[in-house]
Amino acid sequence: MSPGEAIAFVSPDGLTIVNRAIPGRHVFAGGQVVRTARMNEDGSWTITTRGFGNNYRVGADWANQLFGPGIFEEVDEELLETIMRDRRE
């Protein structure tokens, strides 16, 4: 089972992504992560990440807290590149 098989849904404006873990194919099956980017009044960007789910595997919560932030840092770097390329004012 891969720890990364999920279905991604992107909002029409491209600023919200919902990743849903695929049952039987993801260690956090049944869970989802909602990430929303928004531009602040000063032109800077904020990304909010919220995860929801159940802990069916012993220790999975610990692993998620340990490895999750690093995974999202990489994703954030890619998102920043996209924002800088596609949403210039």
Backbone as JSON, one array per atom type, in Angstrom:
{
  "sequence": "MSPGEAIAFVSPDGLTIVNRAIPGRHVFAGGQVVRTARMNEDGSWTITTRGFGNNYRVGADWANQLFGPGIFEEVDEELLETIMRDRRE",
  "N": [[0.85, -1.18, 0.0], [0.64, 2.13, -0.9], [1.79, 5.12, 0.65], [0.84, 7.41, -0.5], [-1.41, 7.47, -2.26], [-4.04, 9.2, -3.4], [-7.05, 11.03, -4.12], [-7.36, 14.05, -5.79], [-9.15, 17.05, -5.58], [-9.81, 20.06, -7.14], [-10.63, 23.43, -6.61], [-12.71, 25.67, -8.61], [-11.36, 28.17, -8.83], [-8.81, 27.43, -8.36], [-7.56, 27.72, -5.92], [-8.17, 26.2, -3.72], [-7.58, 22.96, -2.62], [-8.6, 19.67, -2.24], [-7.57, 16.75, -0.86], [-8.31, 13.41, -0.9], [-7.87, 10.46, 0.79], [-7.43, 7.29, -0.66], [-9.39, 4.54, 0.03], [-7.98, 1.46, 1.0], [-5.72, 1.92, -0.46], [-4.16, 3.82, 0.68], [-2.39, 4.85, 3.56], [-3.75, 6.49, 5.32], [-6.46, 6.04, 4.85], [-9.77, 7.08, 4.17], [-9.42, 9.55, 5.2], [-8.97, 13.12, 4.78], [-7.4, 16.02, 3.38], [-7.59, 19.46, 3.42], [-6.61, 22.21, 1.66], [-6.12, 25.63, 1.45], [-5.36, 28.52, -0.32], [-4.81, 31.98, 0.05], [-4.81, 35.43, -0.81], [-3.44, 38.0, 1.08], [-4.24, 41.27, 2.45], [-1.93, 42.81, 2.21], [-0.69, 41.77, 0.01], [0.78, 39.5, 0.38], [0.8, 35.88, 0.7], [-1.21, 33.33, 2.21], [-1.42, 30.02, 3.34], [-3.71, 27.69, 4.34], [-3.94, 24.68, 6.05], [-5.84, 21.87, 6.68], [-6.5, 18.83, 8.21], [-8.48, 15.87, 8.24], [-9.79, 12.93, 9.71], [-9.64, 9.45, 10.71], [-7.78, 7.54, 13.07], [-6.79, 4.64, 12.22], [-4.64, 2.94, 12.31], [-2.16, 1.87, 14.52], [0.15, 4.18, 15.69], [0.12, 5.65, 13.36], [-0.72, 8.28, 13.57], [1.44, 9.48, 14.86], [3.46, 9.17, 12.92], [2.37, 10.72, 10.88], [2.41, 13.29, 12.04], [5.15, 13.59, 12.26], [6.25, 13.31, 9.61], [4.49, 14.65, 7.89], [4.59, 17.61, 7.89], [7.02, 18.14, 6.46], [6.45, 17.06, 3.96], [4.38, 18.75, 3.12], [5.78, 21.16, 3.04], [7.33, 20.9, 0.75], [5.3, 20.75, -1.17], [4.21, 23.28, -0.78], [6.27, 24.92, -1.73], [6.14, 24.34, -4.45], [3.56, 25.29, -4.95], [3.92, 28.02, -4.39], [5.63, 28.71, -6.52], [3.83, 28.36, -8.64], [1.87, 30.28, -8.01], [3.39, 32.63, -8.2], [4.0, 32.56, -10.89], [1.48, 32.43, -12.24], [-0.33, 34.23, -11.09], [0.37, 36.9, -11.06], [0.26, 40.38, -10.44]],
  "CA": [[0.0, 0.0, 0.0], [1.42, 3.36, -0.99], [1.3, 6.16, 1.57], [0.48, 8.62, -1.22], [-2.47, 7.4, -3.26], [-5.2, 10.0, -3.01], [-7.75, 11.73, -5.2], [-7.33, 15.49, -5.55], [-10.2, 17.88, -6.15], [-9.35, 21.45, -7.17], [-11.72, 24.39, -6.76], [-12.66, 26.37, -9.89], [-10.37, 29.25, -8.84], [-7.5, 26.83, -8.18], [-6.96, 28.1, -4.65], [-8.47, 25.19, -2.71], [-7.39, 21.58, -3.05], [-9.0, 18.66, -1.26], [-7.0, 15.43, -1.13], [-9.0, 12.36, -0.16], [-7.11, 9.21, 0.77], [-8.18, 6.2, -1.28], [-9.48, 3.34, 0.88], [-7.25, 0.3, 0.5], [-4.52, 2.33, -1.19], [-3.48, 4.89, 1.4], [-2.29, 4.56, 4.98], [-4.75, 7.3, 6.02], [-7.72, 5.83, 4.12], [-10.93, 7.7, 4.77], [-9.09, 10.9, 5.64], [-8.8, 14.11, 3.74], [-6.69, 17.24, 3.7], [-8.1, 20.62, 2.68], [-5.61, 23.29, 1.65], [-6.65, 26.82, 0.81], [-4.43, 29.65, -0.44], [-5.5, 33.26, -0.11], [-3.95, 36.6, -0.82], [-3.72, 38.93, 2.16], [-4.36, 42.67, 2.03], [-0.61, 43.37, 1.88], [-0.17, 41.1, -1.18], [1.4, 38.22, 0.73], [-0.11, 34.74, 0.59], [-1.34, 32.43, 3.34], [-1.98, 28.72, 3.02], [-4.28, 27.01, 5.5], [-4.03, 23.23, 5.85], [-6.62, 21.19, 7.71], [-6.65, 17.41, 7.95], [-9.57, 15.22, 8.95], [-9.78, 11.49, 9.5], [-9.59, 8.57, 11.87], [-6.52, 6.84, 13.2], [-7.06, 3.2, 12.22], [-3.39, 2.19, 12.48], [-1.37, 2.29, 15.67], [1.35, 4.92, 15.33], [-0.03, 6.45, 12.14], [-0.8, 9.69, 13.93], [2.8, 9.9, 15.14], [4.16, 9.27, 11.63], [1.8, 11.86, 10.17], [2.93, 14.51, 12.65], [6.59, 13.66, 12.0], [6.59, 13.45, 8.19], [3.54, 15.51, 7.18], [5.06, 18.98, 7.62], [8.03, 18.15, 5.4], [5.77, 16.8, 2.68], [3.66, 19.96, 2.73], [6.74, 22.21, 2.69], [7.66, 20.71, -0.67], [4.11, 21.13, -1.94], [4.09, 24.74, -0.67], [7.25, 25.52, -2.65], [5.57, 24.21, -5.8], [2.42, 26.2, -5.02], [4.45, 29.37, -4.49], [6.09, 28.9, -7.9], [2.65, 28.5, -9.48], [1.26, 31.58, -7.72], [4.25, 33.67, -8.75], [3.93, 32.49, -12.35], [0.14, 32.57, -12.79], [-1.2, 35.21, -10.41], [1.05, 38.19, -10.92], [-0.65, 41.53, -10.61]],
  "C": [[0.89, 1.23, 0.0], [0.89, 4.38, 0.0], [0.76, 7.37, 0.84], [-0.63, 8.54, -2.22], [-3.72, 8.08, -2.76], [-5.82, 10.59, -4.27], [-7.75, 13.2, -4.85], [-8.48, 16.17, -6.28], [-9.74, 19.32, -6.05], [-10.55, 22.36, -7.4], [-11.6, 25.11, -8.1], [-11.62, 27.49, -9.96], [-8.95, 28.74, -8.61], [-6.84, 27.1, -6.84], [-7.28, 27.15, -3.5], [-8.3, 23.82, -3.33], [-7.8, 20.67, -1.9], [-8.4, 17.34, -1.71], [-7.72, 14.41, -0.26], [-8.22, 11.06, -0.33], [-7.99, 8.08, 0.24], [-8.2, 4.99, -0.35], [-8.78, 2.15, 0.22], [-5.96, 0.63, -0.22], [-3.71, 3.4, -0.47], [-3.51, 4.59, 2.88], [-3.31, 5.34, 5.81], [-6.11, 7.22, 5.32], [-8.89, 6.4, 4.89], [-10.67, 9.11, 5.24], [-9.01, 11.85, 4.46], [-8.05, 15.31, 4.29], [-7.24, 18.34, 2.8], [-7.08, 21.72, 2.81], [-6.18, 24.45, 0.86], [-5.6, 27.92, 0.84], [-5.27, 30.92, -0.59], [-4.49, 34.39, -0.07], [-4.39, 37.53, 0.31], [-3.75, 40.36, 1.63], [-3.03, 43.28, 1.61], [0.04, 42.7, 0.67], [0.55, 39.8, -0.89], [0.34, 37.11, 0.65], [-0.06, 33.9, 1.86], [-1.95, 31.13, 2.86], [-2.45, 28.08, 4.32], [-4.42, 25.54, 5.16], [-4.8, 22.63, 7.02], [-6.79, 19.73, 7.29], [-7.74, 16.82, 8.82], [-9.47, 13.72, 8.71], [-9.76, 10.74, 10.82], [-8.25, 7.85, 11.88], [-6.8, 5.34, 13.35], [-5.82, 2.36, 12.5], [-2.6, 2.75, 13.66], [-0.1, 2.99, 15.18], [1.22, 5.79, 14.09], [-0.1, 7.94, 12.46], [0.59, 10.26, 14.2], [3.57, 10.12, 13.84], [3.67, 10.48, 10.84], [2.34, 13.18, 10.72], [4.42, 14.69, 12.36], [6.91, 14.0, 10.55], [5.7, 14.42, 7.41], [4.05, 16.91, 6.89], [6.09, 19.06, 6.51], [7.43, 17.94, 4.02], [5.08, 18.07, 2.21], [4.58, 21.13, 2.45], [7.11, 22.12, 1.23], [6.5, 21.13, -1.55], [3.94, 22.65, -1.92], [5.07, 25.45, -1.6], [6.73, 25.46, -4.08], [4.4, 25.17, -5.98], [2.89, 27.64, -5.15], [4.94, 29.66, -5.91], [4.91, 29.12, -8.83], [2.0, 29.86, -9.27], [2.09, 32.69, -8.35], [4.16, 33.72, -10.27], [2.55, 32.91, -12.87], [-0.7, 33.7, -12.22], [-0.48, 36.54, -10.15], [0.05, 39.3, -11.15], [-0.01, 42.57, -11.48]]
}
